[in-house]
Short mmCIF file of C-alpha atoms and ligand atoms in Angstrom, two decimals:
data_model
loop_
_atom_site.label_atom_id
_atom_site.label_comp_id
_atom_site.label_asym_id
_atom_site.label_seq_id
_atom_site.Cartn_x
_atom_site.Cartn_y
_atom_site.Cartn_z
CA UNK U 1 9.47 -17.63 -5.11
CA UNK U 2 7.12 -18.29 -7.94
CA UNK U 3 5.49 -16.10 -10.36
CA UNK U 4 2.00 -15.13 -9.02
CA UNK U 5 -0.85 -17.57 -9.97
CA UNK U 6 -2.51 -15.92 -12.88
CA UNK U 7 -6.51 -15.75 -11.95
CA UNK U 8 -8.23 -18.26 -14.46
CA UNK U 9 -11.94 -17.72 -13.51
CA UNK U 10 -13.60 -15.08 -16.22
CA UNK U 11 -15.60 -12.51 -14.59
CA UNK U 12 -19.15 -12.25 -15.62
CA UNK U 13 -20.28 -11.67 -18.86
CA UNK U 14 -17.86 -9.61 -19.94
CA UNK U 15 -15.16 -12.13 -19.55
CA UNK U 16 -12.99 -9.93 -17.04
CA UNK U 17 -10.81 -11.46 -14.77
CA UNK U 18 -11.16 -10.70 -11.30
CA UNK U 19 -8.64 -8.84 -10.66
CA UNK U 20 -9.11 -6.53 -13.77
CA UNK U 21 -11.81 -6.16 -12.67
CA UNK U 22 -11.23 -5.19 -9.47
CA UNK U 23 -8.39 -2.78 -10.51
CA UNK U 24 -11.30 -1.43 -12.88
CA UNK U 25 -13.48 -0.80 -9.70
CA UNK U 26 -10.34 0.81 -8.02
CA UNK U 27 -9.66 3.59 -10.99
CA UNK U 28 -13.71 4.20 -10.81
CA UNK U 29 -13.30 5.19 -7.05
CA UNK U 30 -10.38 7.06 -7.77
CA UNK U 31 -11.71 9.17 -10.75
CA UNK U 32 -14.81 9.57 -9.04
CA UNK U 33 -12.95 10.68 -5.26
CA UNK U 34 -14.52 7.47 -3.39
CA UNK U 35 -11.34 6.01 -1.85
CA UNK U 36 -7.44 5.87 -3.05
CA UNK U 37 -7.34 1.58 -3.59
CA UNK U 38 -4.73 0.41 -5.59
CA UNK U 39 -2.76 -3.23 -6.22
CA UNK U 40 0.27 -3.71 -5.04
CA UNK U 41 3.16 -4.38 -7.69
CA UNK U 42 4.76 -8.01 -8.11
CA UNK U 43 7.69 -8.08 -5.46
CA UNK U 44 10.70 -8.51 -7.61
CA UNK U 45 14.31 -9.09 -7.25
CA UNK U 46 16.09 -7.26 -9.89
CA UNK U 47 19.78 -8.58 -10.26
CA UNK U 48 20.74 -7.47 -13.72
CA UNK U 49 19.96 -4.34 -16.08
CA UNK U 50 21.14 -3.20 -19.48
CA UNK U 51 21.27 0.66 -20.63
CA UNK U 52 21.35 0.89 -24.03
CA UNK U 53 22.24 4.12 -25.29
CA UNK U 54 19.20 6.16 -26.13
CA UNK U 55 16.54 3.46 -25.12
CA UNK U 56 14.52 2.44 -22.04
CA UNK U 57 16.82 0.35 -19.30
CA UNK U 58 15.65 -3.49 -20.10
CA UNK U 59 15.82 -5.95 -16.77
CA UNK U 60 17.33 -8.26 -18.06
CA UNK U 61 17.63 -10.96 -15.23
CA UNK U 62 15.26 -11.02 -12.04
CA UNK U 63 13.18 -13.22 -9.54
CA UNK U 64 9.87 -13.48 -7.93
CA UNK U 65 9.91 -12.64 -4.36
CA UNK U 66 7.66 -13.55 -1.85
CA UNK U 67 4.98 -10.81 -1.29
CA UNK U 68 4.86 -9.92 2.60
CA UNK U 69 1.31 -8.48 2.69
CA UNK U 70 -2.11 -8.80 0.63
CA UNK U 71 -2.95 -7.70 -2.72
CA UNK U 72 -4.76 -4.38 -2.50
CA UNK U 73 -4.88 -1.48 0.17
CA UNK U 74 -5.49 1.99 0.47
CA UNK U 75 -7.68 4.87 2.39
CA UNK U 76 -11.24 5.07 2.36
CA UNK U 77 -13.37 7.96 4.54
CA UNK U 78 -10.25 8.16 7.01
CA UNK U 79 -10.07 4.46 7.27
CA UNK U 80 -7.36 1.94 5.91
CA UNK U 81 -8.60 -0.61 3.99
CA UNK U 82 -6.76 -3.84 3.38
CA UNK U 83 -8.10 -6.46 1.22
CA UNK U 84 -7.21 -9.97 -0.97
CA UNK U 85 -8.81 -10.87 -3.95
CA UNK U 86 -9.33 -14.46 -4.38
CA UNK U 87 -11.52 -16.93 -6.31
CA UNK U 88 -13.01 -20.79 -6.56
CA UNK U 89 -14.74 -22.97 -8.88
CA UNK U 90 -15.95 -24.72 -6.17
CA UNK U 91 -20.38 -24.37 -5.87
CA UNK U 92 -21.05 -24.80 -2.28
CA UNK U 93 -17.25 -23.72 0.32
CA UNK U 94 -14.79 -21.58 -0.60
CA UNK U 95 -11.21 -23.40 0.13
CA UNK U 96 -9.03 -22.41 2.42
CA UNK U 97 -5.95 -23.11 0.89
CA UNK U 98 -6.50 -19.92 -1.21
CA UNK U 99 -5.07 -18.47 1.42
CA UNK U 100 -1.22 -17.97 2.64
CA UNK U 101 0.16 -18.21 6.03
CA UNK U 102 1.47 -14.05 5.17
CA UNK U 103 -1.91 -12.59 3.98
CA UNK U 104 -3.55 -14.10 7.52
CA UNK U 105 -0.62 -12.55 9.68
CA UNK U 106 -0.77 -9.43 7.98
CA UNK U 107 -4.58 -9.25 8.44
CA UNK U 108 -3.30 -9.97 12.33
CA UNK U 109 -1.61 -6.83 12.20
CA UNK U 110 -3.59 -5.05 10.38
CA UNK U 111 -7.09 -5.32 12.32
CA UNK U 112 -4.41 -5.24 15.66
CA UNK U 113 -4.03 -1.26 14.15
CA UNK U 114 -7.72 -1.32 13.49
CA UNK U 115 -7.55 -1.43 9.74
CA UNK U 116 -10.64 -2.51 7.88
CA UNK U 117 -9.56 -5.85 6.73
CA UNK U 118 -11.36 -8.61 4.18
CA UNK U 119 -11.07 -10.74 1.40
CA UNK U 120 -13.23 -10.42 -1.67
CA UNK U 121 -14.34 -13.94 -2.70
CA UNK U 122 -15.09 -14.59 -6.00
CA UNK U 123 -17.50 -17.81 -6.78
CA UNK U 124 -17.32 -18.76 -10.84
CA UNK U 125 -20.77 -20.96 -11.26
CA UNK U 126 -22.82 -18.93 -10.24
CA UNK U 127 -20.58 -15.91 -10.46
CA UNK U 128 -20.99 -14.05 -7.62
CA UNK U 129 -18.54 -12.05 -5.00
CA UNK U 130 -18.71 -11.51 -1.60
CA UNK U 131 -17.18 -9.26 1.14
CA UNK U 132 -15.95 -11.33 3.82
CA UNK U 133 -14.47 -10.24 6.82
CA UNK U 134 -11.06 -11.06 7.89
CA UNK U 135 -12.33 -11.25 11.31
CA UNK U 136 -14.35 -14.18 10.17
CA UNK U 137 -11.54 -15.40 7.80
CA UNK U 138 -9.31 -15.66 10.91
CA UNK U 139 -11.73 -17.49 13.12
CA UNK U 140 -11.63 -20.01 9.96
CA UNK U 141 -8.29 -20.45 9.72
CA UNK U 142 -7.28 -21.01 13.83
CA UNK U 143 -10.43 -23.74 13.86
CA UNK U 144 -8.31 -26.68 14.22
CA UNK U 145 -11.09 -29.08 13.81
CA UNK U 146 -9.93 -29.70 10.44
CA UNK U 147 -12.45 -28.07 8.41
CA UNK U 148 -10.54 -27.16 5.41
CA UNK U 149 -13.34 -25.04 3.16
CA UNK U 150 -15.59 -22.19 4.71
CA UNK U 151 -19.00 -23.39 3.22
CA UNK U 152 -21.00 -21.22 1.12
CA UNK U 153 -23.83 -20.95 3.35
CA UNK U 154 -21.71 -19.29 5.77
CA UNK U 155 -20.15 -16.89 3.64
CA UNK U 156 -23.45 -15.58 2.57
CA UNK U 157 -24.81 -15.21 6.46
CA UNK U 158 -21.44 -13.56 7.00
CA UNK U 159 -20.18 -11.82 4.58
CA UNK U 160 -21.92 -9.41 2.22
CA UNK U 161 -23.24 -9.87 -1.27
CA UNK U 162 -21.78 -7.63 -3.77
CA UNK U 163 -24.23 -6.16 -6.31
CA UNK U 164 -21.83 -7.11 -9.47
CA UNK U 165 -22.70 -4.22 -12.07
CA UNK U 166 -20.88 -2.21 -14.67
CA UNK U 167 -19.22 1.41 -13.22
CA UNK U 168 -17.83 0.10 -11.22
CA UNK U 169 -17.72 -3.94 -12.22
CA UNK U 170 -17.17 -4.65 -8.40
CA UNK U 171 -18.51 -1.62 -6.05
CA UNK U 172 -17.31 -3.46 -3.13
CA UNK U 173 -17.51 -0.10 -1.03
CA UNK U 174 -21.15 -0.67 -0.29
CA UNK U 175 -20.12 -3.44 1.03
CA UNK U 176 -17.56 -1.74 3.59
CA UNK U 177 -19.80 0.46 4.72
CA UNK U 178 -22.13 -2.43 5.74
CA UNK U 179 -18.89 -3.65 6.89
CA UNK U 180 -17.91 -0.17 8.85
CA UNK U 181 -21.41 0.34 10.15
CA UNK U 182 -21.24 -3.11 12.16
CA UNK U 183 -17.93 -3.13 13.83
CA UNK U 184 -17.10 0.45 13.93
CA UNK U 185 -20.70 1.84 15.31
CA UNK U 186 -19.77 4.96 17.02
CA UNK U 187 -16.96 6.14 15.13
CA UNK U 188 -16.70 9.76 14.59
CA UNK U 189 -13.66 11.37 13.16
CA UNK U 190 -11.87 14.81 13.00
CA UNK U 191 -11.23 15.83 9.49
CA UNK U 192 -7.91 17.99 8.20
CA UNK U 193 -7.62 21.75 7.91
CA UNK D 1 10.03 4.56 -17.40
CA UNK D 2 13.62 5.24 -15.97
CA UNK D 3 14.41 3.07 -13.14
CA UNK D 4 14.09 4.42 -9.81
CA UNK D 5 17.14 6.47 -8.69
CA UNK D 6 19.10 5.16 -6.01
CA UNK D 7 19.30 7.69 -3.05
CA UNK D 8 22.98 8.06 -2.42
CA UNK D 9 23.38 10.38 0.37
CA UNK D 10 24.11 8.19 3.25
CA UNK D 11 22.17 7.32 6.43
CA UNK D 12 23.79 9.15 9.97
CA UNK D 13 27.34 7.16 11.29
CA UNK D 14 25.86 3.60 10.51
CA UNK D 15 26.10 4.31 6.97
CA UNK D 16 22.41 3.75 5.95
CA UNK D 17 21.02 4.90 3.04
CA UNK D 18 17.85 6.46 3.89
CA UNK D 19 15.39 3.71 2.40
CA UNK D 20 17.11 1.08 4.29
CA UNK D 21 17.02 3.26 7.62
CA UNK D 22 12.74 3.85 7.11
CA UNK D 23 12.55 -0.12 5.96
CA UNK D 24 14.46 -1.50 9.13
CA UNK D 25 12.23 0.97 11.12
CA UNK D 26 9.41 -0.36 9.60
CA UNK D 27 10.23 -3.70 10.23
CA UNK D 28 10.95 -2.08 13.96
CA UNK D 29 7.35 -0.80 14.44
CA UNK D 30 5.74 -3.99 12.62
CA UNK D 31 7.60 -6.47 15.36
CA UNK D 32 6.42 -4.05 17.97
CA UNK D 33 2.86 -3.95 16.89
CA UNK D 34 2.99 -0.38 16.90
CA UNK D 35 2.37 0.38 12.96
CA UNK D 36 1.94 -1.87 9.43
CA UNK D 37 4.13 0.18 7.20
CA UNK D 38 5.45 -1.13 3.95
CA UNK D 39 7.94 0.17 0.85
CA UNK D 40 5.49 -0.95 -2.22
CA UNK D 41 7.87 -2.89 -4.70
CA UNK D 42 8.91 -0.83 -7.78
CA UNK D 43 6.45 -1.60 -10.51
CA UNK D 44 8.02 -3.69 -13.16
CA UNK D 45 6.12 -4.99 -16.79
CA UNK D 46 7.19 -8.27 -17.30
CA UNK D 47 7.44 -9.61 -20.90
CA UNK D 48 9.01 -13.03 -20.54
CA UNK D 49 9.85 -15.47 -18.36
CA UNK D 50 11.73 -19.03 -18.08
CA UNK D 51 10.82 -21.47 -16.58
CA UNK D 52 13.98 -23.66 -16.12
CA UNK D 53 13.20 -27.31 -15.36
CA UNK D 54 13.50 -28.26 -11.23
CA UNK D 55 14.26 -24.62 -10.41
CA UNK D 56 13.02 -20.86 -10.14
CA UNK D 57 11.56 -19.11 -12.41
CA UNK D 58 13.45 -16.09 -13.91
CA UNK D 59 12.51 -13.19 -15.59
CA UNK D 60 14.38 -12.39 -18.74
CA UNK D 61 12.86 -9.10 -20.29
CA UNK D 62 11.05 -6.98 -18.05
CA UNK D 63 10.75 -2.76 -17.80
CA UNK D 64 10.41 -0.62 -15.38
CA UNK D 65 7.09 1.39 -14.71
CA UNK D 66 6.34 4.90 -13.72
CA UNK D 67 5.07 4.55 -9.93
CA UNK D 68 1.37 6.22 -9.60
CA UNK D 69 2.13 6.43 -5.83
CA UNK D 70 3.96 7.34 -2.98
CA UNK D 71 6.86 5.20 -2.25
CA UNK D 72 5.04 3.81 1.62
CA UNK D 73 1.80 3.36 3.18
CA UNK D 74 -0.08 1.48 5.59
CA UNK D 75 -1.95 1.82 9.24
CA UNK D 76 -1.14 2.99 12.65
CA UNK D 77 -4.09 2.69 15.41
CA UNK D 78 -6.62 3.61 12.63
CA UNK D 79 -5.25 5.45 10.66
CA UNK D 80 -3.93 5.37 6.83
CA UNK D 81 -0.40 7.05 6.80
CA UNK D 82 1.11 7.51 3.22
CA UNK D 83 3.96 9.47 3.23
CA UNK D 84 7.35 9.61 0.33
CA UNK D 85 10.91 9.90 1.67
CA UNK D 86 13.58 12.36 0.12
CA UNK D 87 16.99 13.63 0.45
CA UNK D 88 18.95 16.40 -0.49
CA UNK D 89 22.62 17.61 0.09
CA UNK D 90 21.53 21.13 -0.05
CA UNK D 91 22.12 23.19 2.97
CA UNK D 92 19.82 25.35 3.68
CA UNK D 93 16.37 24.60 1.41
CA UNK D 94 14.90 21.35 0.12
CA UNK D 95 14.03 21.81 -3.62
CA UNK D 96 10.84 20.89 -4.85
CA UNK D 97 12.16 19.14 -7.96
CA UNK D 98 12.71 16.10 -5.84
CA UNK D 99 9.19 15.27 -5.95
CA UNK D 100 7.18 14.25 -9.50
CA UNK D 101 3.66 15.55 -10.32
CA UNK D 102 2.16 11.68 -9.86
CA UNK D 103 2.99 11.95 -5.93
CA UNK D 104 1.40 15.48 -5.80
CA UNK D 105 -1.65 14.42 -7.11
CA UNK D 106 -1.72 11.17 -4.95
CA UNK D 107 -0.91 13.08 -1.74
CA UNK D 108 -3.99 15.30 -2.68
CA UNK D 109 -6.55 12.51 -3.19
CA UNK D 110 -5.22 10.70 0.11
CA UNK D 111 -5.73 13.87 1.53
CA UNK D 112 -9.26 14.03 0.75
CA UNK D 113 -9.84 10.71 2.18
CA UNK D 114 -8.28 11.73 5.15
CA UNK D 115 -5.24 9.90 5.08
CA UNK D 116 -2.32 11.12 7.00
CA UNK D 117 -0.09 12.17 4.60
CA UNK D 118 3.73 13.34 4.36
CA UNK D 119 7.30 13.58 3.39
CA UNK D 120 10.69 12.46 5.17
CA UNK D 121 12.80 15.02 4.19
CA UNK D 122 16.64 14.09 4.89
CA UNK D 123 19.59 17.35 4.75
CA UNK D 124 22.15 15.22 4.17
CA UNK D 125 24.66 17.72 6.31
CA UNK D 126 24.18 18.42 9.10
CA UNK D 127 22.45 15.02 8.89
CA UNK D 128 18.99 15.48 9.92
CA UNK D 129 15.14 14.32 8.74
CA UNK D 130 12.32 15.87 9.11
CA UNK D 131 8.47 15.00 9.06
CA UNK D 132 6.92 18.16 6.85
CA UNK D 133 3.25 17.70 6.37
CA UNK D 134 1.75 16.93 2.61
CA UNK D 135 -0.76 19.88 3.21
CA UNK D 136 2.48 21.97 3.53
CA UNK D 137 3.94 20.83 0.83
CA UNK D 138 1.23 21.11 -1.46
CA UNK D 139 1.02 25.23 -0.76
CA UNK D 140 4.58 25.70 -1.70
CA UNK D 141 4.08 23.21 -4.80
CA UNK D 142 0.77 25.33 -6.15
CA UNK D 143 2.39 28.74 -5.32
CA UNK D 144 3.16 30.19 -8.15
CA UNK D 145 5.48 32.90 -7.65
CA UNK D 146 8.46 31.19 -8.71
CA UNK D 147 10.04 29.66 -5.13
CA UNK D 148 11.50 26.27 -6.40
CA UNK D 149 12.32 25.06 -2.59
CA UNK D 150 11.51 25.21 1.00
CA UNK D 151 13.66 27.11 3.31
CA UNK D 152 15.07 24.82 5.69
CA UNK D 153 13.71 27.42 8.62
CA UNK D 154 10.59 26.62 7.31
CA UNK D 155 10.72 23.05 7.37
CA UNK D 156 11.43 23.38 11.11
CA UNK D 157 8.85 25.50 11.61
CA UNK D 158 6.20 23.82 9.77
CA UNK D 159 7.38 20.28 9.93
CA UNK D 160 8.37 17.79 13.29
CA UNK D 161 11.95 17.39 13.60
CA UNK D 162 12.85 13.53 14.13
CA UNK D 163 15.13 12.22 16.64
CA UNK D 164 17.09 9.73 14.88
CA UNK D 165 18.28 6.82 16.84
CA UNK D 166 19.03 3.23 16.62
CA UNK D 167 15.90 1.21 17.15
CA UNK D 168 13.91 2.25 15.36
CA UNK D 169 16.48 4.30 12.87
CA UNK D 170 14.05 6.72 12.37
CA UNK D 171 11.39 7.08 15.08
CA UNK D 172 9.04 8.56 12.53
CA UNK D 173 5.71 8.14 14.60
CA UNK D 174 6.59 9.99 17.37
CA UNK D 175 6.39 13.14 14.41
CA UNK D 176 3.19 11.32 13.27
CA UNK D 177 1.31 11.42 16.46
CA UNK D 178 2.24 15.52 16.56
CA UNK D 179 0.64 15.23 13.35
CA UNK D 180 -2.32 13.88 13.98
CA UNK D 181 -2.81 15.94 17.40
CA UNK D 182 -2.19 19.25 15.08
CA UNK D 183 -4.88 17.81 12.29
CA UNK D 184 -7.38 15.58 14.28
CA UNK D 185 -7.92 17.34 17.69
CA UNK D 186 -11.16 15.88 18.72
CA UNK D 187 -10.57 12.78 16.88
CA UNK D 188 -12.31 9.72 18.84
CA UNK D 189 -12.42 6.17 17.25
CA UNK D 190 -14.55 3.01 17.61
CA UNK D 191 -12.72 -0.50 17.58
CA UNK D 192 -12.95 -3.24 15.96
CA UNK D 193 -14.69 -6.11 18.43
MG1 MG B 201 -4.67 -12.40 -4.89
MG1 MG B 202 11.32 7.96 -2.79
#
């Protein structure tokens, strides 16, 4: 596999990249006891490590692997919450070739098991991010009329603006409770002893 | 960080090792549609990388990272399940050692958020695994009166003993939905349209 695409798009004004950003947002949440979010590590094949004697092990020979799932997940208010980061320097559709055939079947799965699935999509000029569902996503990706971008209009009637601040850079939760509120009305849950 | 230690006690007659037996039985539940439960990847830092000409990239110095996590999460009809998997060849108690202070403190905020959280706990002979809940395990971790394992009769009492088989290896969510029928009695959920 290859190395993951390194995000190129600066993030706002304080010239963060999304997904430090993001992971940012996620230690916020965590310090503050909002959800448990966090990236998942680079998939790697390790095939060779050295032990020197007194010092750290060094890999010394490994591969990219091909990640099976998305970028970020973790538990929010009793709910799983599954989510990929992604962004464009496109103005007016976000492309779908962002996308990879795994992150949409895992999204399958995951909404199948009733997880709380999106993508966060970042737009560089103006910079602003959205919540989109991966509902919608989905219904994107199976249109076979060959419509290759999801256009910008739609993604704001859609998805949800995110308020882009500063503690957190990204508070995307506000955003999944909008999110929970319209496609999980009348959930009510136990809680543990 | 060290690298991760390989568990060496061996999986039942097939020869398994215990990672392998929960992985295929992931990979069992995700073809099913009955759960989305991954291993996350070991966290590596990467420091360099060639990029050979025609062919795949290769990491040349890399180092391995302490974890902040359990070893596997993901969702089963709503719910976030995070759990760690552990083995010892002691006979009658599982010690506590074999878990690290970063998994105790993530088991306690996934606990907050309502996650379904545990450990597989394999005795290597007789060969058996148990489910013991995290809430368990965190009251023998914070008592401080000097116990340094669990009593195997208390694992059986406390925790669901798991009837290991061949497809799935280890049928780990029958033990999960006695978890969640202990934990979330009254627990009714909305789905996603
Ligand atoms: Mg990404
Ligand atoms: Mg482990």
């Amino acid at each position: 596999a290859r190395p993951p695409k390194t995000e190129n798009v600066i993030f706002g004004k304080r010239g963060m990249r999304l997904e430090d950003a993001i992971n940012e947002s996620n230690e916020y949440y965590r310090e503050h006891g909002s959800a448990v979010v966090y990236k998942k590590p680079t998939p790697v094949q390790i095939v060779h490590v050295d032990y020197p004697a007194r010092s750290q092990a060094v890999i010394k020979e490994a591969y990219f692997r091909q990640p099976s799932t998305t970028d970020y997940n973790g538990v929010y208010q009793g709910y799983y919450l599954d989510f990929e980061a992604k962004q464009t320097k496109n103005k007016h559709s976000f492309p779908l070739k962002n996308y990879h055939q795994h992150q949409i079947d895992h999204f399958r799965r995951c909404l199948a098991q009733q997880g709380i699935c999106f993508t966060l999509m970042q737009f560089a000029d103006p910079n602003c991010v959205y919540l989109f569902p991966a509902t919608a996503l989905l219904r994107y990706w199976d249109d076979t009329t060959g419509r290759h971008s999801i256009p910008l209009k739609e993604v704001a009637r859609v998805g949800y603006k995110i308020a882009v601040g500063f503690a957190p850079a990204i508070p995307y939760l506000d955003a999944v409770d909008a999110l929970i509120a319209a496609t999980h009305p009348q959930n009510s849950k136990g809680t543990i002893e």
